mmCIF file of C-alpha atoms and ligand atoms in Angstrom:
data_model
loop_
_atom_site.group_PDB
_atom_site.id
_atom_site.type_symbol
_atom_site.label_atom_id
_atom_site.label_comp_id
_atom_site.label_asym_id
_atom_site.label_seq_id
_atom_site.Cartn_x
_atom_site.Cartn_y
_atom_site.Cartn_z
ATOM 1 C CA MET A 81 13.435 -22.458 3.005
ATOM 2 C CA THR A 82 13.933 -19.559 5.440
ATOM 3 C CA ILE A 83 13.456 -16.024 4.169
ATOM 4 C CA ASN A 84 15.589 -13.347 5.783
ATOM 5 C CA ILE A 85 14.164 -9.852 5.586
ATOM 6 C CA ALA A 86 15.461 -6.327 6.252
ATOM 7 C CA LEU A 87 13.165 -3.460 7.163
ATOM 8 C CA LEU A 88 14.215 -0.149 5.633
ATOM 9 C CA GLY A 89 12.912 2.506 8.031
ATOM 10 C CA THR A 90 11.860 2.357 11.665
ATOM 11 C CA GLY A 91 8.629 4.349 11.466
ATOM 12 C CA ARG A 92 4.980 3.640 12.010
ATOM 13 C CA ILE A 93 4.336 1.099 9.292
ATOM 14 C CA ALA A 94 7.563 -0.823 9.946
ATOM 15 C CA GLU A 95 6.679 -1.142 13.619
ATOM 16 C CA ILE A 96 2.936 -1.644 13.704
ATOM 17 C CA GLY A 97 2.424 -3.193 10.266
ATOM 18 C CA TYR A 98 5.405 -5.376 9.435
ATOM 19 C CA VAL A 99 7.039 -6.462 12.697
ATOM 20 C CA PRO A 100 3.936 -8.208 14.103
ATOM 21 C CA ALA A 101 2.970 -9.633 10.677
ATOM 22 C CA ILE A 102 6.398 -11.169 10.039
ATOM 23 C CA GLN A 103 6.604 -12.552 13.558
ATOM 24 C CA GLN A 104 3.489 -14.630 12.806
ATOM 25 C CA ILE A 105 4.989 -16.240 9.706
ATOM 26 C CA SER A 106 7.104 -19.331 10.155
ATOM 27 C CA ASP A 107 10.484 -19.547 8.399
ATOM 28 C CA THR A 108 10.520 -15.778 7.861
ATOM 29 C CA ASN A 109 12.824 -13.617 9.979
ATOM 30 C CA ILE A 110 13.654 -9.943 10.220
ATOM 31 C CA ILE A 111 17.443 -10.022 10.374
ATOM 32 C CA SER A 112 18.253 -6.339 9.898
ATOM 33 C CA VAL A 113 16.910 -2.815 9.997
ATOM 34 C CA LEU A 114 18.020 0.445 8.375
ATOM 35 C CA SER A 115 17.840 3.743 10.237
ATOM 36 C CA ARG A 116 19.483 7.094 9.548
ATOM 37 C CA ASP A 117 20.212 7.272 13.247
ATOM 38 C CA LYS A 118 22.515 4.569 14.626
ATOM 39 C CA ALA A 119 21.141 4.720 18.182
ATOM 40 C CA LYS A 120 17.534 4.661 16.960
ATOM 41 C CA GLY A 121 18.259 1.674 14.736
ATOM 42 C CA GLU A 122 19.928 -0.202 17.578
ATOM 43 C CA ALA A 123 17.028 0.547 19.937
ATOM 44 C CA PHE A 124 14.503 -0.667 17.321
ATOM 45 C CA ALA A 125 16.562 -3.824 16.716
ATOM 46 C CA LYS A 126 16.827 -4.544 20.429
ATOM 47 C CA LYS A 127 13.115 -3.965 21.030
ATOM 48 C CA HIS A 128 12.128 -6.412 18.282
ATOM 49 C CA GLN A 129 14.979 -8.946 18.653
ATOM 50 C CA ILE A 130 16.490 -8.073 15.273
ATOM 51 C CA LYS A 131 20.118 -9.150 14.903
ATOM 52 C CA ASN A 132 21.626 -6.271 12.903
ATOM 53 C CA SER A 133 21.019 -2.570 12.491
ATOM 54 C CA TYR A 134 22.632 -0.391 9.831
ATOM 55 C CA ALA A 135 22.798 3.296 9.030
ATOM 56 C CA ASP A 136 24.121 2.582 5.524
ATOM 57 C CA LEU A 137 21.969 0.827 2.893
ATOM 58 C CA ASP A 138 24.941 -0.454 0.841
ATOM 59 C CA GLU A 139 26.353 -2.129 3.914
ATOM 60 C CA LEU A 140 22.981 -3.686 4.778
ATOM 61 C CA LEU A 141 22.648 -5.025 1.233
ATOM 62 C CA ARG A 142 26.123 -6.630 1.315
ATOM 63 C CA ASP A 143 24.847 -9.235 3.792
ATOM 64 C CA GLU A 144 24.753 -12.459 1.757
ATOM 65 C CA SER A 145 22.271 -14.079 4.118
ATOM 66 C CA LEU A 146 19.706 -11.356 3.337
ATOM 67 C CA ASP A 147 16.964 -12.376 0.866
ATOM 68 C CA ALA A 148 14.544 -9.455 0.763
ATOM 69 C CA VAL A 149 13.908 -5.885 1.869
ATOM 70 C CA ILE A 150 10.655 -4.188 2.815
ATOM 71 C CA ILE A 151 10.790 -0.487 1.999
ATOM 72 C CA CYS A 152 9.043 1.544 4.714
ATOM 73 C CA THR A 153 10.537 4.978 4.110
ATOM 74 C CA PRO A 154 9.104 8.253 2.737
ATOM 75 C CA ASP A 155 7.851 8.052 -0.854
ATOM 76 C CA ALA A 156 10.749 9.988 -2.406
ATOM 77 C CA MET A 157 13.268 7.458 -1.054
ATOM 78 C CA HIS A 158 11.687 4.413 -2.691
ATOM 79 C CA GLU A 159 13.388 4.835 -6.080
ATOM 80 C CA GLU A 160 16.972 4.757 -4.839
ATOM 81 C CA GLN A 161 16.270 1.980 -2.350
ATOM 82 C CA VAL A 162 14.513 -0.182 -4.948
ATOM 83 C CA ILE A 163 17.270 0.307 -7.520
ATOM 84 C CA LYS A 164 20.051 -0.497 -5.050
ATOM 85 C CA SER A 165 18.193 -3.568 -3.806
ATOM 86 C CA CYS A 166 17.675 -4.854 -7.363
ATOM 87 C CA ARG A 167 21.369 -4.405 -8.096
ATOM 88 C CA ALA A 168 22.195 -6.327 -4.907
ATOM 89 C CA ASN A 169 19.826 -9.098 -6.033
ATOM 90 C CA LYS A 170 17.448 -8.737 -3.065
ATOM 91 C CA HIS A 171 13.701 -9.216 -3.449
ATOM 92 C CA VAL A 172 11.648 -6.095 -2.704
ATOM 93 C CA LEU A 173 8.289 -5.364 -1.114
ATOM 94 C CA CYS A 174 7.828 -1.623 -1.659
ATOM 95 C CA GLU A 175 5.437 0.539 0.316
ATOM 96 C CA LYS A 176 2.923 2.599 -1.617
ATOM 97 C CA PRO A 177 2.916 4.800 -3.578
ATOM 98 C CA MET A 178 5.640 3.261 -5.736
ATOM 99 C CA SER A 179 7.361 6.637 -6.026
ATOM 100 C CA THR A 180 6.570 10.304 -6.476
ATOM 101 C CA ASP A 181 6.211 10.500 -10.255
ATOM 102 C CA TYR A 182 5.842 8.489 -13.438
ATOM 103 C CA GLN A 183 9.428 8.876 -14.690
ATOM 104 C CA SER A 184 10.762 7.651 -11.355
ATOM 105 C CA CYS A 185 8.551 4.535 -11.612
ATOM 106 C CA LEU A 186 9.898 3.905 -15.129
ATOM 107 C CA ARG A 187 13.500 4.028 -13.851
ATOM 108 C CA MET A 188 12.607 1.596 -11.087
ATOM 109 C CA ILE A 189 10.875 -0.791 -13.497
ATOM 110 C CA GLU A 190 13.889 -0.815 -15.802
ATOM 111 C CA GLU A 191 16.054 -2.094 -12.925
ATOM 112 C CA ILE A 192 13.423 -4.557 -11.706
ATOM 113 C CA LYS A 193 13.181 -6.052 -15.200
ATOM 114 C CA LYS A 194 16.968 -6.273 -15.534
ATOM 115 C CA SER A 195 17.189 -8.181 -12.258
ATOM 116 C CA LYS A 196 15.724 -11.546 -11.331
ATOM 117 C CA ILE A 197 14.121 -10.350 -8.146
ATOM 118 C CA ILE A 198 10.486 -10.621 -7.062
ATOM 119 C CA PHE A 199 8.978 -7.157 -6.685
ATOM 120 C CA GLY A 200 5.764 -6.631 -4.738
ATOM 121 C CA MET A 201 3.783 -3.431 -4.264
ATOM 122 C CA ALA A 202 2.489 -3.158 -0.719
ATOM 123 C CA TYR A 203 -1.213 -2.694 -1.380
ATOM 124 C CA ASN A 204 -2.160 -4.504 1.807
ATOM 125 C CA ASN A 205 -5.873 -3.652 1.645
ATOM 126 C CA ARG A 206 -6.361 -6.331 -1.012
ATOM 127 C CA PHE A 207 -6.006 -8.769 1.885
ATOM 128 C CA ASN A 208 -8.652 -7.185 4.128
ATOM 129 C CA ALA A 209 -11.657 -9.452 4.543
ATOM 130 C CA GLY A 210 -14.409 -6.883 3.868
ATOM 131 C CA LEU A 211 -12.814 -5.662 0.648
ATOM 132 C CA ARG A 212 -12.218 -9.269 -0.430
ATOM 133 C CA TYR A 213 -15.910 -10.009 0.164
ATOM 134 C CA ILE A 214 -16.835 -7.331 -2.396
ATOM 135 C CA LYS A 215 -14.225 -8.651 -4.840
ATOM 136 C CA GLU A 216 -15.701 -12.156 -4.526
ATOM 137 C CA GLN A 217 -19.227 -10.864 -5.210
ATOM 138 C CA ILE A 218 -17.964 -9.127 -8.356
ATOM 139 C CA GLU A 219 -16.048 -12.205 -9.525
ATOM 140 C CA LYS A 220 -19.012 -14.482 -8.935
ATOM 141 C CA ASP A 221 -21.123 -12.024 -10.941
ATOM 142 C CA GLN A 222 -23.671 -12.022 -8.141
ATOM 143 C CA ILE A 223 -24.476 -8.365 -7.695
ATOM 144 C CA GLY A 224 -26.055 -7.225 -10.931
ATOM 145 C CA ASN A 225 -24.593 -4.482 -13.116
ATOM 146 C CA ILE A 226 -22.469 -2.103 -11.067
ATOM 147 C CA TYR A 227 -22.838 1.517 -12.175
ATOM 148 C CA TYR A 228 -21.389 3.481 -9.269
ATOM 149 C CA ALA A 229 -18.944 3.067 -6.397
ATOM 150 C CA ARG A 230 -17.260 5.408 -3.992
ATOM 151 C CA ALA A 231 -14.804 5.329 -1.113
ATOM 152 C CA MET A 232 -13.658 7.842 1.455
ATOM 153 C CA LEU A 233 -10.698 7.469 3.771
ATOM 154 C CA SER A 234 -9.123 10.089 5.959
ATOM 155 C CA THR A 235 -5.573 9.649 7.175
ATOM 156 C CA GLN A 236 -4.586 10.253 10.770
ATOM 157 C CA GLN A 237 -1.048 11.007 9.501
ATOM 158 C CA ASN A 238 -2.042 14.642 9.694
ATOM 159 C CA ASP A 239 1.026 16.305 11.198
ATOM 160 C CA PRO A 240 1.565 19.525 9.218
ATOM 161 C CA GLU A 241 5.295 19.298 10.065
ATOM 162 C CA GLY A 242 5.602 15.681 8.856
ATOM 163 C CA TRP A 243 7.294 14.614 5.609
ATOM 164 C CA ARG A 244 3.981 14.058 3.824
ATOM 165 C CA ALA A 245 2.935 17.661 4.464
ATOM 166 C CA LEU A 246 6.230 19.430 3.888
ATOM 167 C CA GLY A 247 6.789 18.216 0.367
ATOM 168 C CA GLY A 248 10.505 17.372 0.256
ATOM 169 C CA GLN A 249 10.036 13.605 0.653
ATOM 170 C CA SER A 250 6.629 13.321 -0.972
ATOM 171 C CA LYS A 251 4.593 14.876 -3.767
ATOM 172 C CA PHE A 252 1.222 13.863 -2.316
ATOM 173 C CA TRP A 253 -0.203 13.961 1.196
ATOM 174 C CA ALA A 254 -3.829 12.736 1.309
ATOM 175 C CA MET A 255 -3.501 10.908 -2.012
ATOM 176 C CA SER A 256 -0.322 9.153 -0.856
ATOM 177 C CA ALA A 257 -1.639 8.266 2.574
ATOM 178 C CA THR A 258 -5.081 7.007 1.542
ATOM 179 C CA GLY A 259 -6.070 7.876 -2.039
ATOM 180 C CA THR A 260 -3.630 5.404 -3.568
ATOM 181 C CA HIS A 261 -5.187 2.556 -1.516
ATOM 182 C CA MET A 262 -8.683 3.363 -2.765
ATOM 183 C CA ILE A 263 -7.464 3.616 -6.381
ATOM 184 C CA ASP A 264 -5.845 0.214 -5.962
ATOM 185 C CA ILE A 265 -9.024 -1.395 -4.684
ATOM 186 C CA PHE A 266 -11.135 0.014 -7.524
ATOM 187 C CA ARG A 267 -8.532 -1.013 -10.137
ATOM 188 C CA TRP A 268 -8.550 -4.468 -8.557
ATOM 189 C CA TYR A 269 -12.342 -4.599 -8.805
ATOM 190 C CA PHE A 270 -12.963 -2.932 -12.157
ATOM 191 C CA GLY A 271 -9.727 -2.919 -14.192
ATOM 192 C CA GLU A 272 -8.178 0.158 -15.795
ATOM 193 C CA PRO A 273 -10.163 3.407 -15.946
ATOM 194 C CA VAL A 274 -10.583 4.930 -19.396
ATOM 195 C CA ASP A 275 -10.612 8.382 -17.858
ATOM 196 C CA SER A 276 -9.804 9.942 -14.501
ATOM 197 C CA LYS A 277 -9.740 13.423 -13.074
ATOM 198 C CA ILE A 278 -8.550 14.626 -9.712
ATOM 199 C CA ILE A 279 -9.149 17.915 -7.928
ATOM 200 C CA SER A 280 -7.015 18.737 -4.887
ATOM 201 C CA LEU A 281 -7.006 21.525 -2.325
ATOM 202 C CA SER A 282 -4.782 22.499 0.598
ATOM 203 C CA PRO A 283 -7.115 24.757 2.564
ATOM 204 C CA LYS A 284 -5.909 24.217 6.138
ATOM 205 C CA TYR A 285 -2.088 24.381 6.172
ATOM 206 C CA SER A 286 -1.360 25.604 2.629
ATOM 207 C CA SER A 287 0.761 22.484 2.216
ATOM 208 C CA PRO A 288 2.526 22.130 -1.145
ATOM 209 C CA ASN A 289 0.903 18.673 -1.170
ATOM 210 C CA ASP A 290 -2.813 17.859 -1.250
ATOM 211 C CA GLU A 291 -4.664 18.050 2.054
ATOM 212 C CA ILE A 292 -7.920 16.888 0.465
ATOM 213 C CA SER A 293 -8.484 15.349 -2.964
ATOM 214 C CA THR A 294 -11.444 14.021 -4.862
ATOM 215 C CA LEU A 295 -10.861 11.751 -7.830
ATOM 216 C CA THR A 296 -13.453 10.554 -10.315
ATOM 217 C CA MET A 297 -12.742 7.518 -12.489
ATOM 218 C CA ASN A 298 -14.665 6.152 -15.461
ATOM 219 C CA PHE A 299 -14.349 2.393 -15.882
ATOM 220 C CA ASN A 300 -15.187 1.341 -19.417
ATOM 221 C CA ASN A 301 -17.938 3.948 -19.763
ATOM 222 C CA LYS A 302 -20.006 1.716 -17.469
ATOM 223 C CA ILE A 303 -18.941 2.435 -13.896
ATOM 224 C CA LEU A 304 -18.414 5.837 -12.352
ATOM 225 C CA CYS A 305 -16.277 5.836 -9.273
ATOM 226 C CA ASP A 306 -15.446 8.557 -6.710
ATOM 227 C CA VAL A 307 -12.559 8.542 -4.261
ATOM 228 C CA THR A 308 -12.096 11.140 -1.528
ATOM 229 C CA ALA A 309 -8.802 11.223 0.356
ATOM 230 C CA SER A 310 -8.229 13.568 3.231
ATOM 231 C CA ALA A 311 -5.563 14.573 5.736
ATOM 232 C CA ILE A 312 -7.696 17.209 7.454
ATOM 233 C CA LEU A 313 -11.027 15.557 8.276
ATOM 234 C CA PRO A 314 -11.930 13.362 11.246
ATOM 235 C CA ARG A 315 -11.756 9.604 10.832
ATOM 236 C CA VAL A 316 -13.768 8.270 7.877
ATOM 237 C CA ASN A 317 -13.187 4.775 6.448
ATOM 238 C CA ARG A 318 -15.886 3.685 4.019
ATOM 239 C CA ILE A 319 -16.633 2.014 0.698
ATOM 240 C CA GLU A 320 -19.945 1.836 -1.158
ATOM 241 C CA VAL A 321 -20.758 -0.180 -4.275
ATOM 242 C CA TYR A 322 -24.052 0.258 -6.151
ATOM 243 C CA SER A 323 -25.525 -1.895 -8.915
ATOM 244 C CA ASP A 324 -28.959 -1.997 -10.549
ATOM 245 C CA THR A 325 -29.950 -4.601 -7.959
ATOM 246 C CA ASP A 326 -27.571 -4.404 -4.987
ATOM 247 C CA VAL A 327 -25.980 -2.029 -2.507
ATOM 248 C CA ILE A 328 -22.892 -2.992 -0.502
ATOM 249 C CA ILE A 329 -21.681 -0.672 2.246
ATOM 250 C CA GLY A 330 -18.411 -1.343 4.054
ATOM 251 C CA GLU A 331 -17.320 0.542 7.176
ATOM 252 C CA ASN A 332 -13.756 0.411 8.564
ATOM 253 C CA VAL A 333 -12.666 -1.820 5.726
ATOM 254 C CA PHE A 334 -9.294 -0.144 5.031
ATOM 255 C CA GLY A 335 -6.269 -0.291 7.318
ATOM 256 C CA ILE A 336 -4.184 -2.411 9.613
ATOM 257 C CA LYS A 337 -6.432 -3.225 12.526
ATOM 258 C CA THR A 338 -9.917 -3.205 11.186
ATOM 259 C CA ASP A 339 -13.259 -3.488 12.861
ATOM 260 C CA GLU A 340 -14.960 -4.267 9.590
ATOM 261 C CA LYS A 341 -18.671 -4.068 9.077
ATOM 262 C CA VAL A 342 -20.108 -4.988 5.703
ATOM 263 C CA TYR A 343 -23.792 -4.679 4.813
ATOM 264 C CA HIS A 344 -25.090 -6.265 1.619
ATOM 265 C CA ASN A 345 -28.600 -5.048 0.801
ATOM 266 C CA ASN A 346 -28.906 -4.031 4.470
ATOM 267 C CA LYS A 347 -27.958 -7.523 5.665
ATOM 268 C CA LYS A 348 -24.868 -7.696 7.889
ATOM 269 C CA ILE A 349 -22.257 -10.014 6.418
ATOM 270 C CA LEU A 350 -20.144 -12.148 8.742
ATOM 271 C CA ILE A 351 -16.534 -11.121 8.278
ATOM 272 C CA GLU A 352 -13.517 -12.655 9.935
ATOM 273 C CA PRO A 353 -10.862 -9.924 9.890
ATOM 274 C CA ILE A 354 -7.207 -10.844 9.420
ATOM 275 C CA SER A 355 -4.145 -8.616 9.538
ATOM 276 C CA SER A 356 -3.796 -7.385 5.984
ATOM 277 C CA PHE A 357 -0.033 -7.069 6.535
ATOM 278 C CA PHE A 358 0.130 -10.752 7.474
ATOM 279 C CA GLY A 359 -1.683 -11.625 4.223
ATOM 280 C CA GLU A 360 0.527 -9.332 2.199
ATOM 281 C CA VAL A 361 3.856 -10.587 3.585
ATOM 282 C CA LEU A 362 2.738 -14.213 3.281
ATOM 283 C CA ASP A 363 1.817 -13.602 -0.365
ATOM 284 C CA PHE A 364 5.212 -11.927 -0.963
ATOM 285 C CA THR A 365 7.253 -14.702 0.682
ATOM 286 C CA ASN A 366 5.249 -17.355 -1.172
ATOM 287 C CA ALA A 367 5.954 -15.486 -4.401
ATOM 288 C CA ILE A 368 9.687 -15.721 -3.610
ATOM 289 C CA ILE A 369 9.513 -19.414 -2.724
ATOM 290 C CA LYS A 370 7.388 -20.347 -5.741
ATOM 291 C CA ASN A 371 9.025 -17.814 -8.098
ATOM 292 C CA ARG A 372 5.666 -16.344 -9.060
ATOM 293 C CA SER A 373 4.143 -12.899 -9.152
ATOM 294 C CA PRO A 374 2.801 -11.418 -5.901
ATOM 295 C CA ARG A 375 -0.768 -10.108 -5.770
ATOM 296 C CA SER A 376 0.349 -6.510 -6.454
ATOM 297 C CA THR A 377 3.178 -5.807 -8.881
ATOM 298 C CA PHE A 378 5.103 -2.882 -10.367
ATOM 299 C CA GLU A 379 2.338 -2.643 -12.994
ATOM 300 C CA ASP A 380 -0.047 -1.817 -10.161
ATOM 301 C CA GLY A 381 2.477 0.678 -8.802
ATOM 302 C CA ILE A 382 2.943 2.663 -12.005
ATOM 303 C CA LYS A 383 -0.682 2.495 -13.171
ATOM 304 C CA ASN A 384 -1.822 3.708 -9.777
ATOM 305 C CA LEU A 385 0.632 6.590 -9.956
ATOM 306 C CA ILE A 386 -0.597 7.613 -13.402
ATOM 307 C CA ILE A 387 -4.098 7.959 -11.918
ATOM 308 C CA MET A 388 -2.737 9.882 -8.912
ATOM 309 C CA GLN A 389 -1.266 12.373 -11.352
ATOM 310 C CA SER A 390 -4.422 12.734 -13.471
HETATM 311 N N1 LIG B 548 0.300 0.278 3.422
HETATM 312 C C1 LIG B 548 -0.139 1.145 4.315
HETATM 313 O O1 LIG B 548 -1.245 1.041 4.805
HETATM 314 C C2 LIG B 548 0.756 2.274 4.729
HETATM 315 C C3 LIG B 548 0.452 3.008 5.883
HETATM 316 C C4 LIG B 548 1.315 4.027 6.247
HETATM 317 C C5 LIG B 548 2.440 4.311 5.476
HETATM 318 N N2 LIG B 548 2.689 3.609 4.352
HETATM 319 C C6 LIG B 548 3.845 3.943 3.503
HETATM 320 O O2 LIG B 548 5.023 3.509 4.174
HETATM 321 C C7 LIG B 548 6.071 4.430 3.991
HETATM 322 C C8 LIG B 548 6.522 4.918 5.376
HETATM 323 O O3 LIG B 548 5.421 5.531 6.032
HETATM 324 P P1 LIG B 548 5.345 5.619 7.635
HETATM 325 O O4 LIG B 548 3.957 5.996 7.969
HETATM 326 O O5 LIG B 548 5.916 4.416 8.278
HETATM 327 O O6 LIG B 548 6.277 6.884 7.851
HETATM 328 P P2 LIG B 548 7.079 7.279 9.161
HETATM 329 O O7 LIG B 548 6.382 6.803 10.382
HETATM 330 O O8 LIG B 548 7.402 8.722 9.045
HETATM 331 O O9 LIG B 548 8.419 6.430 9.013
HETATM 332 C C9 LIG B 548 9.303 6.590 7.925
HETATM 333 C C10 LIG B 548 10.686 6.125 8.359
HETATM 334 O O10 LIG B 548 11.576 6.324 7.266
HETATM 335 C C11 LIG B 548 12.868 6.702 7.739
HETATM 336 N N3 LIG B 548 13.356 7.898 7.020
HETATM 337 C C12 LIG B 548 14.432 7.945 6.220
HETATM 338 N N4 LIG B 548 14.597 9.180 5.713
HETATM 339 C C13 LIG B 548 13.615 9.941 6.202
HETATM 340 C C14 LIG B 548 13.273 11.311 6.042
HETATM 341 N N5 LIG B 548 13.988 12.141 5.264
HETATM 342 N N6 LIG B 548 12.200 11.780 6.707
HETATM 343 C C15 LIG B 548 11.465 10.957 7.475
HETATM 344 N N7 LIG B 548 11.754 9.636 7.673
HETATM 345 C C16 LIG B 548 12.827 9.132 7.035
HETATM 346 C C17 LIG B 548 12.693 7.017 9.232
HETATM 347 O O11 LIG B 548 13.356 6.015 9.962
HETATM 348 P P3 LIG B 548 14.736 6.426 10.651
HETATM 349 O O12 LIG B 548 14.427 7.717 11.396
HETATM 350 O O13 LIG B 548 15.009 5.295 11.533
HETATM 351 O O14 LIG B 548 15.715 6.612 9.538
HETATM 352 C C18 LIG B 548 11.217 6.966 9.508
HETATM 353 O O15 LIG B 548 10.935 6.388 10.739
HETATM 354 C C19 LIG B 548 5.507 5.523 3.080
HETATM 355 O O16 LIG B 548 5.819 5.274 1.742
HETATM 356 C C20 LIG B 548 4.023 5.428 3.290
HETATM 357 O O17 LIG B 548 3.254 5.905 2.195
HETATM 358 C C21 LIG B 548 1.878 2.596 3.987
#
C-alpha cells in the first residue's frame, strides 16, 4: 500500500524535518504541498520533486489520490486545517502544540471522532534514542524510586518579528517551541500530573507571548518535575532524572539532528541516534496501514495544552 502525503506549509519543519524523513520511507510519497504564495509553493515542490503545489487547502484536499496531510503551519492555523482534513477524510499528523487553547482542541477532537481518520500528534522526541533509553529504564523498573526530574530547552526560533513572538498566529512562544515537547516527555514517562503551575515572563522583547517559562508538575504526589522553556537564552538542551539510587543526565536529547550524550550514574551510555521525524512518520504511516493508534494521539495534544495553560 502506498501512502500519499501533502505537506501543509513550506517552513522550517516541513523542509528539514519531514521532507528528508519521508524520503527515507518506502511506499510513502509527498505528492503535494500547500503554500500561501503560489511561486513559493512551486519552488518548494520543484526543489523536492513534489508533483503538485496548491495555494488553496480545499483544492488540495479534493485530490482523491491523497491519503494524509502533515500540518506544519503556525499553531493558530491547526484547528481549521485539521477540521477540513477530517471532513475530506484525510489522515492527519498535526504539529505541536495541537492548537492555541483548550476549546479549540475540543472542536478539533469532535471532528476527529466523527471521522474515521487516523490522527497523530507530532511529538517527535518520543522517538529520540536518548529519551527512549530513559523511558526503557523506567519501564523496566531499573532505576529505583524517581523523586525529581527536570528539563531545559531553549529554542533558536527567537526572531522577535516571527509569528511565535508577535502573537497573532500563536498564544505561546517558548512554551510552544520547546515547553510542549518537555511536557510530552514527562507525561510519557510519568503519566498525568495531579497539579501543575507555570510562571512566564517576557523580559527581552515584551512579546505578548512567553519568552521564558518555568513549569512545575507534581506527578502523583511522588515526583516533582521542572521544565524551563526559553526563546531568549543561548542553546540549552538537557534532561535530568533523579531517583533514590540513580541519576541520568541527557545532553542534546531533544530535536531533529541530535548529538545525544546520556550518562547513567556517570557512565556514558551507547546511543545510536535516529531521525526522530523518520520514527514519527513511520509510526504514523504504520498506524494508517494497520488501522491502529499512533504513539501520540489527540489525547496527548489536549492534555498537553491543559498543562501549558496551567
Ligand atoms: N516537532 C518539532 O520539533 C517542531 C519544530 C519546529 C516547529 N514545529 C511546529 O511546526 C509548525 C510550523 O513551525 P515552523 O518552525 O516550520 O514554522 P515556519 O518555519 O514559520 O513555517 C510555517 C509555514 O506555515 C505557512 N504559513 C501559513 N500561514 C502563515 C502565517 N500567517 N504566518 C507564517 N507562516 C504561515 C508558511 O508557509 P507558506 O509561506 O509557504 O504559506 C510557513 O513557511 C508549528 O506548529 C510549530 O510549533 C514543530
